[in-house]
CSV table of C-alpha atoms in Angstrom, one decimal:
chain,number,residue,atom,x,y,z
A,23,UNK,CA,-189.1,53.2,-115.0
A,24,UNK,CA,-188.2,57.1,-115.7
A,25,UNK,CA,-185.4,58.7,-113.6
A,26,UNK,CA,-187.4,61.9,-115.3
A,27,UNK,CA,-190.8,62.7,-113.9
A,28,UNK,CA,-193.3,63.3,-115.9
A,29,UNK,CA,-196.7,65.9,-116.3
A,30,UNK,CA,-199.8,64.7,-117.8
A,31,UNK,CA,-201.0,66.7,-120.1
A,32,UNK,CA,-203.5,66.3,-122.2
A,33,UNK,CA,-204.7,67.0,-125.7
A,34,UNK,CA,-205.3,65.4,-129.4
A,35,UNK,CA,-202.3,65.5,-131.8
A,36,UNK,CA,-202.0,65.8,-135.2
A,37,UNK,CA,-201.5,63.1,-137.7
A,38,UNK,CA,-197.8,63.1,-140.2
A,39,UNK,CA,-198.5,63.4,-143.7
A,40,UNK,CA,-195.6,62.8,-146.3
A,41,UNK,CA,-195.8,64.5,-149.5
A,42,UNK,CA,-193.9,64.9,-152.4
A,43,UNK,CA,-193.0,68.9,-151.3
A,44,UNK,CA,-192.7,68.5,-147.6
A,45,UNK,CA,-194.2,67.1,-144.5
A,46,UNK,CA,-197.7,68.1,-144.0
A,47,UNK,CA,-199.7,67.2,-140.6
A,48,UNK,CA,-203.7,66.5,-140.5
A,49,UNK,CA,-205.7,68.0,-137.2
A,50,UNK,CA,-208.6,66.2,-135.0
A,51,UNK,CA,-210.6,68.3,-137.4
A,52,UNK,CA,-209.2,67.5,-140.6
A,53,UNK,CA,-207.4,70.5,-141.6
A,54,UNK,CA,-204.5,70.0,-143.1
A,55,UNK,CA,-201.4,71.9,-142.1
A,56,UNK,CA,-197.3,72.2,-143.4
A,57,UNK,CA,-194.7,71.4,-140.9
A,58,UNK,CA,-192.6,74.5,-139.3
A,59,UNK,CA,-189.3,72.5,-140.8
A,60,UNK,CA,-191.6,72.8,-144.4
A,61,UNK,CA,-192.4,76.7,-144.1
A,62,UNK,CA,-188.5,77.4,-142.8
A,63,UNK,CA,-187.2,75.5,-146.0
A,64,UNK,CA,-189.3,77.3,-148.6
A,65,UNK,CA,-188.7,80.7,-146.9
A,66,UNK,CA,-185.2,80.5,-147.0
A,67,UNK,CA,-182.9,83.1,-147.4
A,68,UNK,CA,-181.6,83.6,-151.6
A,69,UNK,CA,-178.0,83.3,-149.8
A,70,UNK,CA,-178.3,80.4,-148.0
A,71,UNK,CA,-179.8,78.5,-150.8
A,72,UNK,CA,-177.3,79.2,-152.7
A,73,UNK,CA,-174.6,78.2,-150.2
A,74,UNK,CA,-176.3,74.6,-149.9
A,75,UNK,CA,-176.6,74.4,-153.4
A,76,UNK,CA,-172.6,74.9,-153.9
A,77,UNK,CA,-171.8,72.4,-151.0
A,78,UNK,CA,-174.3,69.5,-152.8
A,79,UNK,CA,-172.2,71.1,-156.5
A,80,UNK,CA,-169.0,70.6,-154.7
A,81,UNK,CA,-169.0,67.7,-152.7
A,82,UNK,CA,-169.0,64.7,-154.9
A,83,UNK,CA,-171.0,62.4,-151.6
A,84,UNK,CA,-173.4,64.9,-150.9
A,85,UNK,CA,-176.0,62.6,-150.8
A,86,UNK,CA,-174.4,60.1,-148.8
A,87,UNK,CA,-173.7,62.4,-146.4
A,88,UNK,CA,-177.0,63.9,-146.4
A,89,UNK,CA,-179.0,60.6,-146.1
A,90,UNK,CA,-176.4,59.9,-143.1
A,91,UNK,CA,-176.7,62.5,-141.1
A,92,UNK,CA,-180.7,62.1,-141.5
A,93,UNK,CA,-180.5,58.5,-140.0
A,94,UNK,CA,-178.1,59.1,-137.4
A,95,UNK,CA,-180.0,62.3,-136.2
A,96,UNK,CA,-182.8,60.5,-136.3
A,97,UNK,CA,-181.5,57.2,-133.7
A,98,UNK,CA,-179.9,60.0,-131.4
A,99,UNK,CA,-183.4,61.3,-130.7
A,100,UNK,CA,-184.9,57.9,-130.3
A,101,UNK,CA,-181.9,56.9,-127.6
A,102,UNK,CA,-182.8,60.4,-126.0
A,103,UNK,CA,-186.9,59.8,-126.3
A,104,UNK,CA,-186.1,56.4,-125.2
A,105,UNK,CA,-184.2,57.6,-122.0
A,106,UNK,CA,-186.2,60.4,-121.2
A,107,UNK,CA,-189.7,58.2,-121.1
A,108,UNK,CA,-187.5,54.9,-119.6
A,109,UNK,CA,-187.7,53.0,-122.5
A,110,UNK,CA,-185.2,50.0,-123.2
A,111,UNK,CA,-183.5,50.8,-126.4
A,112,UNK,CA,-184.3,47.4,-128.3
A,113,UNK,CA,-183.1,48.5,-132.1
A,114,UNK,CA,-179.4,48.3,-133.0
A,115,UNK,CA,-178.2,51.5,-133.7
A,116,UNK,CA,-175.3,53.0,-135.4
A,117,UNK,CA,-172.0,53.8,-132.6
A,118,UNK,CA,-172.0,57.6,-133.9
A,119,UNK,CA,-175.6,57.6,-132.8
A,120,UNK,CA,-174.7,56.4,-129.6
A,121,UNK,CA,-171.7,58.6,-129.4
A,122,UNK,CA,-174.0,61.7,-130.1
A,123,UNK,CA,-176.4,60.9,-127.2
A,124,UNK,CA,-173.5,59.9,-124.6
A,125,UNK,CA,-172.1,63.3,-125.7
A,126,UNK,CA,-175.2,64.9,-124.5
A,127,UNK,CA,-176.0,63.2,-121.3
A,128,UNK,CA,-174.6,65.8,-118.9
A,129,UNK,CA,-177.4,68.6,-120.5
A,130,UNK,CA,-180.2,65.8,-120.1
A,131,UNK,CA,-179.9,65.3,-116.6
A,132,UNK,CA,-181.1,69.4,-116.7
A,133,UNK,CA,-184.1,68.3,-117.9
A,134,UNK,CA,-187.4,67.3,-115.5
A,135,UNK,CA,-190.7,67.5,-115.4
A,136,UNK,CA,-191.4,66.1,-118.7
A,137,UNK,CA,-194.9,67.3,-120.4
A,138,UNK,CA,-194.4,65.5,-123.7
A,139,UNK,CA,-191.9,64.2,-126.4
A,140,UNK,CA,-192.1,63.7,-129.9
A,141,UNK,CA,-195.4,65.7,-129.5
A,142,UNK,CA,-197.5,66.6,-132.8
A,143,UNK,CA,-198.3,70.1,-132.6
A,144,UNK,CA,-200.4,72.2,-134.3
A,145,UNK,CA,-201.7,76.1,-134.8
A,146,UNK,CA,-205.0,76.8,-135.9
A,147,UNK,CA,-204.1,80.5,-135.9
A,148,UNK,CA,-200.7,80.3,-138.0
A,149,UNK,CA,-202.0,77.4,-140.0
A,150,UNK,CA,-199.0,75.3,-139.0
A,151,UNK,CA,-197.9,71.7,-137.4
A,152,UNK,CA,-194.7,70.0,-136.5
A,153,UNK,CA,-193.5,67.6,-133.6
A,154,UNK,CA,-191.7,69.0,-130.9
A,155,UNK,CA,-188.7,66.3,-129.3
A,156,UNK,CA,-189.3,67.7,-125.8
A,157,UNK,CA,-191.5,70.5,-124.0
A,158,UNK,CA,-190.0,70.0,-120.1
A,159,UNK,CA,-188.4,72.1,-117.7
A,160,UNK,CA,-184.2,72.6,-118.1
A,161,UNK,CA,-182.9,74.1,-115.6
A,162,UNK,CA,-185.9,74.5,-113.8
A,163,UNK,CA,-187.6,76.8,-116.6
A,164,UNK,CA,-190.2,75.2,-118.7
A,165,UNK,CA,-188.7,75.3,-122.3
A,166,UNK,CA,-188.9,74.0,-126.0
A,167,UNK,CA,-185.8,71.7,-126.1
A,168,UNK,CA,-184.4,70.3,-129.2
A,169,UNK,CA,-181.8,68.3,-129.9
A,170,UNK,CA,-179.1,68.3,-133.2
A,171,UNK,CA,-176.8,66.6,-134.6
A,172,UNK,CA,-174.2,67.7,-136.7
A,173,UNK,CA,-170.9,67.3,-138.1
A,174,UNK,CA,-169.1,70.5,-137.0
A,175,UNK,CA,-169.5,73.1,-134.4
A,176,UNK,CA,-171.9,75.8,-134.9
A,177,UNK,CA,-172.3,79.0,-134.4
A,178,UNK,CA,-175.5,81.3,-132.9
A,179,UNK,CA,-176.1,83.0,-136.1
A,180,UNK,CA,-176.2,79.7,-137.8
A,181,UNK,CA,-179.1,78.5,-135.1
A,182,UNK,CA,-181.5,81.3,-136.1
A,183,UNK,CA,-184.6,79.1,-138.0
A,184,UNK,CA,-183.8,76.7,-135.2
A,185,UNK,CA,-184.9,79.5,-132.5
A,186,UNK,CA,-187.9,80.3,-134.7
A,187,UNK,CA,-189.1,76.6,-134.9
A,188,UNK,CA,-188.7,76.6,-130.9
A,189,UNK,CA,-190.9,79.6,-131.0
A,190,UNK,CA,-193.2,78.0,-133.7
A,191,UNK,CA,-193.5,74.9,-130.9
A,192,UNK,CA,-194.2,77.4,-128.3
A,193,UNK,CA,-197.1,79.3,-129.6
A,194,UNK,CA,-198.8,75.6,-130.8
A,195,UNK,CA,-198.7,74.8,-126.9
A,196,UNK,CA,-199.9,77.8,-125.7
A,197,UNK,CA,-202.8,77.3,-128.1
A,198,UNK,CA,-203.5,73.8,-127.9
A,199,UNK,CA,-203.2,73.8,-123.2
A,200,UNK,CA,-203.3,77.0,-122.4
A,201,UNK,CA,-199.5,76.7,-121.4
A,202,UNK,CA,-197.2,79.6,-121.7
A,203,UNK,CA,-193.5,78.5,-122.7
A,204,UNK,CA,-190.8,81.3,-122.6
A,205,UNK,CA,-187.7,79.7,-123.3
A,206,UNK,CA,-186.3,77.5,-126.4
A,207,UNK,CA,-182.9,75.2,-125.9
A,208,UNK,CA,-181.2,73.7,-128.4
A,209,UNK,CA,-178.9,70.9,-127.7
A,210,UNK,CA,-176.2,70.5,-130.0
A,211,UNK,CA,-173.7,67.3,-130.3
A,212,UNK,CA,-170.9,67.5,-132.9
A,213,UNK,CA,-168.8,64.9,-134.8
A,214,UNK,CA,-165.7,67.1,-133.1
A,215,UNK,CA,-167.0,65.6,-130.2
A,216,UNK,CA,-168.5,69.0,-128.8
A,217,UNK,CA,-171.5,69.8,-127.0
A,218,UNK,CA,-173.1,73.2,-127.3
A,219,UNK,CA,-176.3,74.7,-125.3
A,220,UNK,CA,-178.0,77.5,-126.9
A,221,UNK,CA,-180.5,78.9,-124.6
A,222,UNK,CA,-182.9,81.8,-126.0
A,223,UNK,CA,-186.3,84.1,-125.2
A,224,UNK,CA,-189.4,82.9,-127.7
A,225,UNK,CA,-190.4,86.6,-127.2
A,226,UNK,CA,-187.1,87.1,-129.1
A,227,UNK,CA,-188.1,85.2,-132.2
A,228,UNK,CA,-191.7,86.0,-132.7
A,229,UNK,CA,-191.8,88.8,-135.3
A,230,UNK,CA,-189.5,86.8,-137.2
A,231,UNK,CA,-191.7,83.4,-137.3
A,232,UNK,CA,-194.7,86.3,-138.3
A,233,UNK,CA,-192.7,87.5,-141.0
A,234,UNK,CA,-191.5,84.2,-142.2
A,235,UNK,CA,-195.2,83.1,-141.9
A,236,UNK,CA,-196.0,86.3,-144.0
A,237,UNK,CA,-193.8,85.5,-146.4
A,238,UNK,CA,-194.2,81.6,-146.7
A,239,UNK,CA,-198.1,82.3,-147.4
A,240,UNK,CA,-198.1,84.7,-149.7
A,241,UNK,CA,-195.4,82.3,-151.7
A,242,UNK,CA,-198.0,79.8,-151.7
A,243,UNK,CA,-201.2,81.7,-153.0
């Protein structure tokens, strides 16, 4: 049984569609939209492209370390799911994965009031999908709350397409329940074995997922 309690709510979600140039998600009505993580990739600043693309030049297990951090971010959000919804963790796991969700265990027991995880969204209006990890209240606030992993510390000016994506989330669930979320929390767990909170306004971040939008469309007609 969940230590969390949980709201019902109540609406159809989108279906995940891999393709070869991002993820993709299919509505109840058959549209097909990109992801928020899709739209933020191809709309990324000339600088910061650049930047990645010296790291992967420069460091010889780039991939490695890539495909690494994919699966161990990806069984840190399962244990989390998986604790959130009282679910017995059944598949073996990697340690750093279960070192990454241990770390964040004191900001999960902020959390309550649990309207969804892992929840397929989707925006008729921006023509955009993606899956939220958790829509609950933290700290008694009803907020878009997503968990990282990574392998330093970061900083808030790093987080910025992470606040957008929040926002992205926000305006889906607004659209889709008639819900109005305000906050976004990100949950950050470190290899330094650091835990950082970033808590931030969606009203903050909205003329810069419209302009990302702007600029994502017009990139793709």
């Amino acid at each position: 049984m969940s230590l969390f309690n949980h709201i019902q709510i109540d609406f159809q979600q989108a279906e995940l569609i891999e393709k070869e140039n991002g993820h993709y998600y299919q509505t109840p009505k058959g549209d097909v939209f990109p992801s928020i993580t899709t739209m933020l990739k191809k709309t990324m600043s000339a600088e910061k492209q650049q930047g990645l693309q010296s790291w992967k030049e420069q460091e010889t297990a780039a991939e490695h370390i890539t495909r690494e951090s994919s699966l161990i971010g990806t069984q840190t959000h399962k244990l989390i799911e998986n604790h959130l919804n009282g679910v017995t963790q059944t598949d073996e796991v990697r340690l750093l994965s279960v070192a990454h969700f241990n770390n964040l265990i004191p900001f999960l027991q902020k959390i309550n009031d649990i309207h969804g995880t892992e929840l397929r969204l989707y925006s008729n209006e921006m023509k955009l999908a993606g899956t939220s990890d958790c829509i609950a209240k933290y700290d008694g606030e009803l907020s878009i709350i997503d968990y990282k992993t990574k392998r330093s510390n970061q900083q808030e000016e790093w987080m910025t397409d992470h606040f957008i994506q929040g926002t992205a989330y926000s305006e889906m669930f607004r659209e889709l329940t008639g819900i109005e979320v305000k906050q976004v929390v990100i949950l950050v767990s470190s290899e330094k074995n650091t835990r950082m909170e970033f808590v931030k306004s969606t009203e903050d971040y909205k003329d810069l997922l419209s302009q990302r939008l702007n600029q994502f469309y017009e990139i793709i007609e």
